[in-house]
Tab-separated table of C-alpha atoms in Angstrom:
chain	number	residue	atom	x	y	z
A	1	MET	CA	215.509	-30.422	125.762
A	2	LYS	CA	211.851	-29.763	125.474
A	3	HIS	CA	209.927	-32.918	124.602
A	4	THR	CA	207.550	-33.073	121.482
A	5	LYS	CA	204.089	-34.831	121.611
A	6	VAL	CA	203.941	-38.097	119.625
A	7	LYS	CA	201.124	-36.789	117.652
A	8	ASP	CA	203.122	-33.837	116.351
A	9	LEU	CA	206.167	-36.071	115.562
A	10	LEU	CA	203.976	-38.289	113.566
A	11	ASN	CA	202.426	-35.178	111.664
A	12	SER	CA	205.833	-33.748	110.939
A	13	THR	CA	206.477	-32.659	107.418
A	14	LYS	CA	210.164	-33.426	107.428
A	15	THR	CA	212.901	-35.354	109.169
A	16	LEU	CA	214.436	-33.725	112.206
A	17	HIS	CA	218.014	-33.953	113.522
A	18	GLU	CA	217.181	-34.117	117.273
A	19	VAL	CA	213.922	-34.724	118.894
A	20	ASN	CA	212.841	-35.846	122.411
A	21	ALA	CA	209.776	-37.669	123.166
A	22	LYS	CA	208.189	-38.903	126.485
A	23	GLY	CA	205.570	-41.379	127.114
A	24	TRP	CA	204.797	-44.885	128.102
A	25	VAL	CA	205.822	-48.058	126.481
A	26	ARG	CA	203.030	-50.091	124.682
A	27	THR	CA	205.234	-52.970	123.529
A	28	PHE	CA	209.080	-53.595	123.194
A	29	ARG	CA	209.983	-56.085	120.483
A	30	ASN	CA	213.295	-57.873	119.836
A	31	ASN	CA	215.174	-55.801	122.527
A	32	GLN	CA	215.129	-53.095	119.870
A	33	PHE	CA	211.806	-51.648	118.835
A	34	ILE	CA	209.657	-49.572	121.471
A	35	ALA	CA	205.968	-48.664	120.520
A	36	LEU	CA	205.696	-45.380	122.379
A	37	ASN	CA	202.557	-43.572	123.081
A	38	ASP	CA	202.050	-40.421	125.206
A	39	GLY	CA	198.365	-39.967	125.050
A	40	SER	CA	198.178	-37.390	122.386
A	41	THR	CA	197.063	-39.641	119.678
A	42	ILE	CA	195.899	-43.442	119.451
A	43	ASN	CA	198.904	-43.923	117.332
A	44	ASN	CA	202.349	-44.977	118.678
A	45	ILE	CA	205.661	-43.970	117.428
A	46	GLN	CA	208.296	-46.528	116.838
A	47	CYS	CA	211.545	-45.985	118.553
A	48	VAL	CA	214.446	-47.995	117.458
A	49	VAL	CA	216.953	-48.562	120.218
A	50	ASP	CA	220.715	-49.157	119.627
A	51	PHE	CA	220.588	-52.387	121.769
A	52	GLU	CA	224.374	-53.056	121.077
A	53	ASN	CA	225.309	-49.963	122.881
A	54	THR	CA	222.513	-49.941	125.411
A	55	PRO	CA	223.268	-51.482	128.971
A	56	GLU	CA	221.623	-54.784	129.429
A	57	GLU	CA	220.265	-53.531	132.797
A	58	THR	CA	218.411	-50.642	130.952
A	59	LEU	CA	216.999	-52.990	128.367
A	60	LYS	CA	215.468	-55.201	131.024
A	61	ARG	CA	213.686	-52.041	132.422
A	62	ILE	CA	211.999	-51.299	129.142
A	63	THR	CA	208.770	-53.173	129.955
A	64	THR	CA	205.202	-52.556	129.050
A	65	GLY	CA	203.831	-49.557	131.047
A	66	ALA	CA	207.257	-48.199	131.725
A	67	ALA	CA	207.628	-44.322	131.340
A	68	VAL	CA	210.583	-43.412	129.120
A	69	SER	CA	212.257	-40.458	127.480
A	70	VAL	CA	213.829	-41.038	124.186
A	71	THR	CA	216.094	-38.731	122.385
A	72	GLY	CA	217.157	-39.207	118.880
A	73	THR	CA	216.653	-38.338	115.148
A	74	LEU	CA	213.335	-38.277	113.454
A	75	VAL	CA	213.777	-40.339	110.474
A	76	GLU	CA	211.541	-41.740	107.605
A	77	SER	CA	210.165	-45.211	108.862
A	78	GLN	CA	211.239	-48.419	107.162
A	79	GLY	CA	208.223	-50.271	108.280
A	80	ALA	CA	204.755	-49.964	106.970
A	81	GLY	CA	201.940	-48.046	108.931
A	82	GLN	CA	203.714	-44.775	109.849
A	83	LYS	CA	205.670	-42.125	108.119
A	84	PHE	CA	208.288	-41.452	110.768
A	85	GLU	CA	210.117	-43.288	113.618
A	86	ILE	CA	212.908	-42.284	115.997
A	87	GLN	CA	216.473	-43.469	115.799
A	88	VAL	CA	217.284	-43.407	119.534
A	89	THR	CA	220.688	-41.908	120.499
A	90	LYS	CA	219.799	-41.703	124.307
A	91	LEU	CA	217.245	-43.461	126.381
A	92	GLU	CA	216.148	-42.718	129.885
A	93	ILE	CA	213.763	-44.840	132.206
A	94	LEU	CA	211.777	-42.216	134.062
A	95	GLY	CA	210.178	-44.296	136.860
A	96	ASP	CA	209.821	-47.782	138.293
A	97	SER	CA	207.959	-50.350	136.355
A	98	ASP	CA	207.040	-53.759	137.624
A	99	ALA	CA	206.559	-55.764	134.466
A	100	GLU	CA	205.069	-58.822	136.055
A	101	LYS	CA	202.416	-57.123	137.926
A	102	PHE	CA	201.321	-54.291	135.507
A	103	PRO	CA	197.669	-55.409	134.569
A	104	MET	CA	197.613	-53.663	131.141
A	105	GLN	CA	199.656	-56.101	129.068
A	106	PRO	CA	199.409	-56.005	125.311
A	107	LYS	CA	196.472	-58.436	124.936
A	108	LYS	CA	192.696	-58.332	124.820
A	109	HIS	CA	191.040	-57.711	128.176
A	110	SER	CA	187.411	-58.004	129.135
A	111	LEU	CA	185.683	-54.787	129.742
A	112	GLU	CA	184.691	-56.051	133.228
A	113	PHE	CA	188.537	-56.601	134.030
A	114	LEU	CA	189.172	-53.030	132.728
A	115	ARG	CA	186.434	-51.464	134.984
A	116	GLU	CA	188.231	-53.210	138.017
A	117	ASN	CA	191.276	-51.378	136.991
A	118	ALA	CA	189.756	-48.137	136.061
A	119	HIS	CA	192.707	-46.128	137.166
A	120	LEU	CA	194.871	-47.806	134.496
A	121	ARG	CA	192.500	-48.702	131.894
A	122	VAL	CA	192.983	-45.381	130.093
A	123	ARG	CA	196.339	-46.660	129.078
A	124	THR	CA	194.658	-48.990	126.591
A	125	ASN	CA	194.003	-48.054	122.915
A	126	ALA	CA	190.255	-48.363	123.498
A	127	PHE	CA	189.954	-46.196	126.579
A	128	GLY	CA	192.516	-43.569	125.534
A	129	ALA	CA	190.292	-43.102	122.410
A	130	ILE	CA	187.102	-42.823	124.307
A	131	MET	CA	188.428	-40.308	126.712
A	132	ARG	CA	189.841	-38.321	123.936
A	133	VAL	CA	186.491	-38.322	122.237
A	134	ARG	CA	184.680	-37.355	125.551
A	135	SER	CA	187.122	-34.508	125.954
A	136	VAL	CA	186.305	-33.121	122.517
A	137	LEU	CA	182.530	-33.852	122.722
A	138	SER	CA	182.642	-31.803	126.061
A	139	PHE	CA	184.444	-28.841	124.230
A	140	ALA	CA	181.842	-29.061	121.345
A	141	VAL	CA	179.058	-28.623	123.836
A	142	HIS	CA	180.435	-25.312	125.338
A	143	ASN	CA	181.486	-24.118	121.765
A	144	TYR	CA	177.882	-24.440	120.391
A	145	PHE	CA	176.178	-22.753	123.096
A	146	GLN	CA	178.797	-19.930	123.432
A	147	ASN	CA	178.786	-19.415	119.720
A	148	ASN	CA	175.061	-19.186	119.807
A	149	GLY	CA	174.728	-16.569	122.678
A	150	PHE	CA	174.007	-18.821	125.535
A	151	VAL	CA	175.024	-17.974	129.055
A	152	TYR	CA	176.655	-20.752	130.998
A	153	VAL	CA	175.133	-21.063	134.519
A	154	ASN	CA	176.418	-23.186	137.352
A	155	THR	CA	173.475	-24.534	139.132
A	156	PRO	CA	173.618	-25.977	142.782
A	157	ILE	CA	174.882	-29.575	143.123
A	158	ILE	CA	173.343	-29.541	146.757
A	159	THR	CA	169.689	-28.802	146.627
A	160	GLY	CA	166.428	-28.980	148.634
A	161	SER	CA	164.089	-29.865	145.579
A	162	ASP	CA	163.440	-32.922	143.582
A	163	ALA	CA	163.137	-31.858	139.953
A	164	GLU	CA	161.994	-35.160	138.674
A	165	GLY	CA	159.617	-35.933	141.471
A	166	ALA	CA	160.995	-39.484	141.632
A	167	GLY	CA	162.387	-39.400	145.080
A	168	GLU	CA	165.567	-41.287	144.122
A	169	MET	CA	168.145	-38.891	145.642
A	170	PHE	CA	171.264	-39.005	147.618
A	171	LYS	CA	170.644	-37.198	151.057
A	172	VAL	CA	173.378	-34.624	152.209
A	173	THR	CA	173.543	-34.185	156.031
A	174	ALA	CA	176.019	-33.222	158.650
A	175	LEU	CA	173.679	-34.908	161.325
A	176	PRO	CA	175.289	-37.744	163.350
A	177	PHE	CA	174.050	-41.247	162.554
A	178	GLU	CA	174.065	-42.042	166.311
A	179	ASN	CA	171.854	-39.959	168.510
A	180	THR	CA	170.227	-38.168	165.483
A	181	PRO	CA	168.068	-35.285	166.656
A	182	LYS	CA	164.554	-35.956	166.346
A	183	THR	CA	161.336	-34.114	166.274
A	184	GLU	CA	158.382	-34.578	168.767
A	185	ASP	CA	156.701	-37.070	166.397
A	186	GLY	CA	159.909	-39.068	166.049
A	187	LYS	CA	161.131	-37.823	162.633
A	188	VAL	CA	164.608	-36.595	161.721
A	189	ASN	CA	164.918	-32.922	162.881
A	190	TYR	CA	166.423	-31.416	159.820
A	191	LYS	CA	166.197	-27.905	161.330
A	192	GLU	CA	169.362	-28.983	163.363
A	193	ASP	CA	171.188	-30.145	160.097
A	194	PHE	CA	173.923	-27.850	158.406
A	195	PHE	CA	171.471	-26.113	155.945
A	196	GLY	CA	168.509	-26.148	158.550
A	197	LYS	CA	166.436	-28.272	156.122
A	198	GLU	CA	166.541	-31.604	154.300
A	199	THR	CA	168.788	-31.499	151.353
A	200	ASN	CA	170.003	-33.874	148.601
A	201	LEU	CA	172.356	-34.160	145.670
A	202	THR	CA	170.882	-32.664	142.490
A	203	VAL	CA	169.127	-34.793	139.919
A	204	SER	CA	168.841	-31.936	137.515
A	205	GLY	CA	169.813	-28.173	137.224
A	206	GLN	CA	166.753	-27.572	135.158
A	207	LEU	CA	164.549	-25.648	137.772
A	208	GLU	CA	167.379	-23.188	138.643
A	209	ALA	CA	168.255	-22.751	135.001
A	210	GLU	CA	164.585	-21.807	134.277
A	211	THR	CA	164.925	-19.011	136.716
A	212	TYR	CA	168.011	-17.619	135.015
A	213	ALA	CA	166.320	-18.007	131.510
A	214	MET	CA	163.717	-15.579	132.733
A	215	ALA	CA	166.461	-12.876	133.086
A	216	LEU	CA	169.147	-13.882	130.591
A	217	GLY	CA	167.135	-15.333	127.820
A	218	GLN	CA	169.322	-18.254	126.805
A	219	VAL	CA	171.230	-20.339	129.386
A	220	TYR	CA	172.726	-23.743	129.831
A	221	THR	CA	174.047	-26.078	132.523
A	222	PHE	CA	176.655	-28.721	131.991
A	223	GLY	CA	177.439	-30.405	135.411
A	224	PRO	CA	177.244	-33.485	137.601
A	225	THR	CA	173.980	-34.958	138.620
A	226	PHE	CA	173.086	-37.744	140.880
A	227	ARG	CA	170.440	-40.504	141.133
A	228	ALA	CA	170.220	-43.059	143.842
A	229	GLU	CA	168.372	-45.566	141.677
A	230	ASN	CA	169.205	-49.043	142.485
A	231	SER	CA	169.863	-50.141	138.801
A	232	ASN	CA	172.749	-52.309	137.559
A	233	THR	CA	171.910	-52.050	133.890
A	234	SER	CA	174.312	-50.848	131.111
A	235	ARG	CA	172.473	-47.508	130.767
A	236	HIS	CA	172.458	-46.207	134.299
A	237	LEU	CA	174.897	-44.562	136.675
A	238	ALA	CA	174.613	-42.956	140.160
A	239	GLU	CA	176.858	-39.896	139.004
A	240	PHE	CA	176.645	-38.722	135.546
A	241	TRP	CA	176.862	-35.449	133.692
A	242	MET	CA	173.823	-33.417	132.291
A	243	ILE	CA	173.622	-30.832	129.474
A	244	GLU	CA	170.545	-28.750	130.048
A	245	PRO	CA	169.776	-25.547	128.004
A	246	GLU	CA	166.800	-23.413	128.991
A	247	VAL	CA	165.544	-20.674	126.504
A	248	ALA	CA	162.814	-17.972	127.102
A	249	PHE	CA	160.211	-17.506	124.503
A	250	ASN	CA	160.891	-20.714	122.782
A	251	ASP	CA	157.912	-22.962	122.247
A	252	LEU	CA	158.004	-26.836	121.749
A	253	SER	CA	158.781	-26.416	117.918
A	254	ASP	CA	161.708	-24.189	118.780
A	255	ASN	CA	163.010	-26.642	121.279
A	256	MET	CA	162.983	-29.359	118.825
A	257	ASP	CA	164.921	-27.128	116.262
A	258	LEU	CA	167.518	-26.345	119.056
A	259	ALA	CA	168.117	-29.939	120.174
A	260	GLU	CA	168.462	-31.262	116.448
A	261	ASP	CA	170.846	-28.492	115.594
A	262	PHE	CA	172.942	-28.959	118.792
A	263	ILE	CA	173.250	-32.605	118.453
A	264	GLN	CA	174.103	-32.667	114.748
A	265	TYR	CA	176.843	-29.865	115.614
A	266	VAL	CA	178.621	-31.744	118.344
A	267	ILE	CA	178.686	-35.109	116.375
A	268	LYS	CA	179.994	-33.218	113.420
A	269	TYR	CA	182.691	-31.414	115.301
A	270	THR	CA	183.890	-34.611	117.106
A	271	MET	CA	183.885	-36.613	113.871
A	272	ASP	CA	186.085	-33.858	112.366
A	273	LYS	CA	188.558	-33.619	115.184
A	274	CYS	CA	188.734	-37.364	116.345
A	275	GLN	CA	189.038	-39.385	113.015
A	276	ASP	CA	191.827	-41.652	114.080
A	277	ASP	CA	190.145	-42.377	117.542
A	278	LEU	CA	186.750	-42.999	115.763
A	279	LYS	CA	188.202	-45.140	113.077
A	280	PHE	CA	189.656	-47.211	115.648
A	281	LEU	CA	186.768	-47.573	117.670
A	282	GLU	CA	184.842	-48.463	114.553
A	283	GLY	CA	187.204	-51.256	113.914
A	284	ARG	CA	186.965	-52.608	117.570
A	285	LEU	CA	183.160	-52.549	117.071
A	286	ILE	CA	183.321	-54.484	113.811
A	287	ASP	CA	185.406	-57.248	115.467
A	288	GLU	CA	182.916	-57.502	118.280
A	289	GLU	CA	179.963	-57.659	115.948
A	290	LYS	CA	181.583	-60.747	114.228
A	291	VAL	CA	181.273	-62.925	117.316
A	292	LYS	CA	177.689	-62.073	117.729
A	293	PRO	CA	174.645	-64.108	116.256
A	294	GLN	CA	173.570	-62.709	112.881
A	295	ALA	CA	170.144	-61.459	114.299
A	296	GLU	CA	172.068	-59.460	116.973
A	297	ARG	CA	174.500	-57.692	114.656
A	298	SER	CA	174.110	-54.050	113.908
A	299	GLU	CA	173.135	-52.978	110.422
A	300	MET	CA	175.375	-50.056	110.526
A	301	THR	CA	179.098	-49.380	111.367
A	302	LEU	CA	179.835	-46.743	113.877
A	303	LEU	CA	180.589	-43.986	111.353
A	304	GLU	CA	177.602	-44.926	109.309
A	305	LYS	CA	175.559	-44.646	112.329
A	306	LEU	CA	177.082	-41.199	113.149
A	307	ASN	CA	176.435	-40.168	109.544
A	308	PHE	CA	172.912	-41.473	109.707
A	309	VAL	CA	172.204	-38.701	112.283
A	310	LEU	CA	173.987	-35.881	110.396
A	311	GLU	CA	172.321	-36.745	106.926
A	312	ASN	CA	168.936	-37.216	107.969
A	313	ASN	CA	166.321	-34.685	109.282
A	314	PHE	CA	164.705	-35.774	112.512
A	315	LYS	CA	161.204	-37.024	112.075
A	316	ARG	CA	158.791	-35.440	114.244
A	317	VAL	CA	155.879	-37.811	115.362
A	318	SER	CA	153.265	-37.478	118.107
A	319	TYR	CA	153.010	-39.968	120.859
A	320	THR	CA	149.507	-40.928	119.606
A	321	GLU	CA	150.760	-41.595	116.075
A	322	ALA	CA	153.680	-43.718	117.379
A	323	ILE	CA	151.380	-45.772	119.650
A	324	ASP	CA	149.224	-46.535	116.539
A	325	ILE	CA	152.491	-47.571	114.653
A	326	LEU	CA	153.683	-49.738	117.472
A	327	ARG	CA	150.325	-51.387	118.157
A	328	ASN	CA	149.976	-52.520	114.508
A	329	SER	CA	153.707	-53.501	114.005
A	330	LYS	CA	154.521	-57.252	113.383
A	331	PRO	CA	156.855	-57.277	116.481
A	332	ASN	CA	154.006	-56.436	118.747
A	333	LYS	CA	151.292	-58.638	116.957
A	334	ASN	CA	153.645	-61.629	116.934
A	335	LYS	CA	154.444	-60.966	120.702
A	336	LYS	CA	158.083	-60.139	119.946
A	337	PHE	CA	158.333	-57.175	122.051
A	338	ASN	CA	159.196	-57.714	125.736
A	339	TYR	CA	156.649	-55.130	126.499
A	340	ILE	CA	153.477	-55.557	124.314
A	341	ILE	CA	151.780	-52.297	123.357
A	342	GLU	CA	148.210	-52.652	124.026
A	343	GLU	CA	146.603	-49.249	124.695
A	344	TRP	CA	147.332	-45.554	124.549
A	345	GLY	CA	149.082	-44.277	127.702
A	346	ALA	CA	151.908	-46.840	127.669
A	347	ASP	CA	155.341	-45.843	128.694
A	348	LEU	CA	157.628	-46.568	125.851
A	349	GLN	CA	160.591	-48.764	126.256
A	350	SER	CA	163.952	-48.874	124.577
A	351	GLU	CA	162.848	-51.709	122.249
A	352	HIS	CA	159.801	-49.584	121.005
A	353	GLU	CA	161.831	-46.518	120.521
A	354	ARG	CA	164.488	-48.314	118.422
A	355	TYR	CA	161.899	-49.857	116.327
A	356	LEU	CA	160.549	-46.541	115.311
A	357	VAL	CA	163.919	-45.195	114.501
A	358	GLU	CA	165.645	-48.449	112.966
A	359	LYS	CA	162.844	-50.111	111.282
A	360	HIS	CA	159.761	-47.934	110.722
A	361	PHE	CA	161.100	-44.374	110.015
A	362	LYS	CA	164.846	-45.161	109.343
A	363	CYS	CA	165.883	-41.820	110.710
A	364	PRO	CA	166.111	-40.096	113.982
A	365	VAL	CA	162.818	-39.518	115.530
A	366	ILE	CA	161.360	-36.770	117.853
A	367	LEU	CA	158.179	-37.908	119.829
A	368	TYR	CA	156.042	-35.264	121.294
A	369	ASP	CA	152.829	-34.712	123.168
A	370	TYR	CA	153.081	-37.431	125.679
A	371	PRO	CA	150.416	-38.452	128.229
A	372	ALA	CA	150.428	-36.042	131.079
A	373	ASN	CA	150.408	-38.838	133.743
A	374	ILE	CA	153.830	-40.362	132.525
A	375	LYS	CA	155.630	-37.071	132.536
A	376	ALA	CA	156.984	-34.535	135.049
A	377	PHE	CA	154.783	-31.717	136.635
A	378	TYR	CA	156.647	-28.807	134.950
A	379	MET	CA	155.645	-29.742	131.401
A	380	ARG	CA	153.005	-27.556	129.753
A	381	LEU	CA	149.540	-29.127	129.601
A	382	ASN	CA	147.962	-29.019	126.290
A	383	GLU	CA	144.487	-28.055	125.465
A	384	ASP	CA	143.102	-31.700	125.401
A	385	GLY	CA	143.900	-31.846	129.249
A	386	LYS	CA	145.461	-35.203	128.956
A	387	THR	CA	148.882	-34.549	127.064
A	388	VAL	CA	151.764	-32.253	127.688
A	389	ARG	CA	154.205	-30.491	125.417
A	390	ALA	CA	157.004	-32.957	125.959
A	391	MET	CA	159.486	-34.414	123.460
A	392	ASP	CA	162.062	-37.232	123.483
A	393	ILE	CA	164.703	-37.626	120.661
A	394	LEU	CA	165.290	-41.275	119.711
A	395	PHE	CA	168.500	-42.507	118.098
A	396	PRO	CA	169.582	-45.881	116.521
A	397	GLY	CA	171.038	-48.546	118.821
A	398	ILE	CA	170.274	-46.294	121.995
A	399	GLY	CA	166.716	-45.230	121.970
A	400	GLU	CA	165.966	-41.980	123.946
A	401	ILE	CA	168.903	-39.732	124.092
A	402	VAL	CA	167.175	-36.315	124.886
A	403	GLY	CA	164.197	-35.424	126.940
A	404	GLY	CA	162.712	-32.072	127.052
A	405	SER	CA	159.477	-30.007	127.030
A	406	GLN	CA	157.816	-26.519	126.769
A	407	ARG	CA	157.468	-25.584	130.472
A	408	GLU	CA	154.193	-24.730	132.165
A	409	GLU	CA	154.395	-21.033	132.350
A	410	ARG	CA	150.877	-20.499	133.574
A	411	TYR	CA	150.769	-20.013	137.387
A	412	ASP	CA	147.226	-21.454	138.054
A	413	VAL	CA	147.704	-24.520	135.971
A	414	LEU	CA	151.155	-25.292	137.588
A	415	ILE	CA	149.761	-24.784	141.077
A	416	GLU	CA	146.868	-27.288	140.184
A	417	LYS	CA	149.356	-29.832	138.926
A	418	MET	CA	151.491	-29.636	141.835
A	419	LYS	CA	148.515	-30.325	144.219
A	420	VAL	CA	147.442	-33.282	142.189
A	421	LEU	CA	150.842	-34.589	142.575
A	422	GLY	CA	151.445	-33.853	146.188
A	423	ILE	CA	154.339	-31.412	145.544
A	424	ASP	CA	154.926	-28.914	148.328
A	425	GLU	CA	154.383	-25.351	147.068
A	426	GLU	CA	156.415	-23.962	149.953
A	427	GLU	CA	159.399	-25.977	148.943
A	428	LEU	CA	159.334	-24.463	145.396
A	429	TRP	CA	158.028	-21.012	146.289
A	430	TRP	CA	160.915	-19.478	144.377
A	431	TYR	CA	160.149	-21.494	141.232
A	432	LEU	CA	156.470	-20.528	141.449
A	433	ASP	CA	157.651	-16.915	141.642
A	434	THR	CA	159.065	-17.098	137.963
A	435	ARG	CA	155.340	-17.753	137.129
A	436	ARG	CA	154.065	-14.862	139.202
A	437	PHE	CA	156.553	-12.146	137.837
A	438	GLY	CA	156.931	-11.695	134.191
A	439	SER	CA	156.041	-15.346	133.108
A	440	ALA	CA	156.629	-16.217	129.487
A	441	VAL	CA	156.604	-19.325	127.277
A	442	HIS	CA	159.968	-21.025	127.500
A	443	SER	CA	161.467	-24.414	126.828
A	444	GLY	CA	164.420	-26.600	127.420
A	445	PHE	CA	165.856	-30.099	127.405
A	446	GLY	CA	168.176	-32.542	129.144
A	447	LEU	CA	170.798	-34.630	127.435
A	448	GLY	CA	172.735	-37.093	129.601
A	449	PHE	CA	176.507	-36.531	128.409
A	450	GLU	CA	177.343	-40.233	128.937
A	451	ARG	CA	174.403	-41.307	126.808
A	452	LEU	CA	176.041	-39.120	123.950
A	453	VAL	CA	179.423	-40.445	124.384
A	454	LEU	CA	178.002	-43.811	124.438
A	455	PHE	CA	176.386	-43.146	121.057
A	456	VAL	CA	179.458	-41.491	119.512
A	457	THR	CA	181.975	-44.090	120.648
A	458	GLY	CA	179.756	-47.213	119.766
A	459	MET	CA	180.274	-48.443	123.343
A	460	THR	CA	177.475	-50.612	124.778
A	461	ASN	CA	177.903	-50.065	128.486
A	462	ILE	CA	177.780	-46.528	130.024
A	463	ARG	CA	180.236	-47.468	132.725
A	464	ASP	CA	182.760	-47.364	129.898
A	465	VAL	CA	182.442	-43.768	128.863
A	466	ILE	CA	183.148	-42.066	132.125
A	467	PRO	CA	186.563	-42.085	133.949
A	468	PHE	CA	185.397	-43.653	137.224
A	469	PRO	CA	181.830	-45.139	137.326
A	470	ARG	CA	179.657	-44.820	140.329
A	471	THR	CA	177.074	-47.520	140.475
A	472	PRO	CA	175.110	-49.544	143.109
A	473	GLY	CA	177.762	-51.199	145.412
A	474	SER	CA	180.714	-49.603	143.546
A	475	ALA	CA	182.524	-46.260	144.499
A	476	GLU	CA	185.972	-47.514	143.995
A	477	PHE	CA	188.877	-44.974	143.011
């Protein structure tokens, strides 16, 4: 008999004479009541076992985490909380279950404990909800771009370029660690390596995406990226996913319009599709907030925060205006910021970004026209010679969530910027060709997917919104 998903059984409009459900036992009470979950929904279906006619040996094997198949009648539930339950006529244990050793017992576990058991944590309510939300968000990303005429481009994971210029990249090599071939001056001879040159795991697909935008008009990448940044903060991963659209003929204002529309679309789509999961995650967040000191509690619930983004136009503010606001703010004057703003040119920190969003403007903020010396080489230089056409989108509770810019399309200006920064023209000859042949104004942005999932789920540590986090000293699973 074909089994029916728990979600479909709970959403049924009528009782059914015979149904089959398969899933994992969340709880088993009084030798009679199984709470069964199959991952299709955060909600369990209650299965009522005829314990008087069920072998004792079978009852002993119905433990938390056990995989079971139940066949029976879908009837109206006698208890509160759900419309239907299954009166079980046949029960089958599908696999072994060691109840004493199964880590995911029906009790509250610390997030650190769950990270240590990342292969099993998705069986908890919280992580099941997070991963369903992540899946829907991912679909919404593709849906938005495909519906708006973008071409999906798979950019290389192995690359010879450093798009960000930070040098924090994982090297890719087939050379032996012992007796590594060297050049006459004692350096590694990459000409003998697999690709005949030094290569790394990509930090961004942007540069390659730009070349495709110059032919296809509107493109986007959505793939894994890697940074060898030795950081153990709650906002950094060594392996993460990036969403990067690039659009020919778009200037910075167009880029802002695109980013705002895109973010509001994917959040709205996910709120519509994941109501039960988001309601659960909101409740979880409310419970966590209760144990925090009053000063550290969020002013908005999860759903209020998401609606805050949907219901407010993003305020567009120049970097220069933002610096003036921050410099004259009470937290800055009273030395409450960890990083005091003293002069123009400072690189803004999360505390500054959140102040602008949550306290000053009380809406999402897009900062633009940043100092050139704190931004990447490919951003278009403004006429003042000291700022670039960069933009960052700032959200409540998280600070920067998007970074983008109008790209420098002028060949001579780009060459000069690369010389100043010591970037090898020969390494990026192909990128420079796009400025030599049919160059045009174009723009794009990057959105770290995990940052987006973090915001939508209300989680506070980025390691909890990716199935298997990769961080310094940790590549388990």
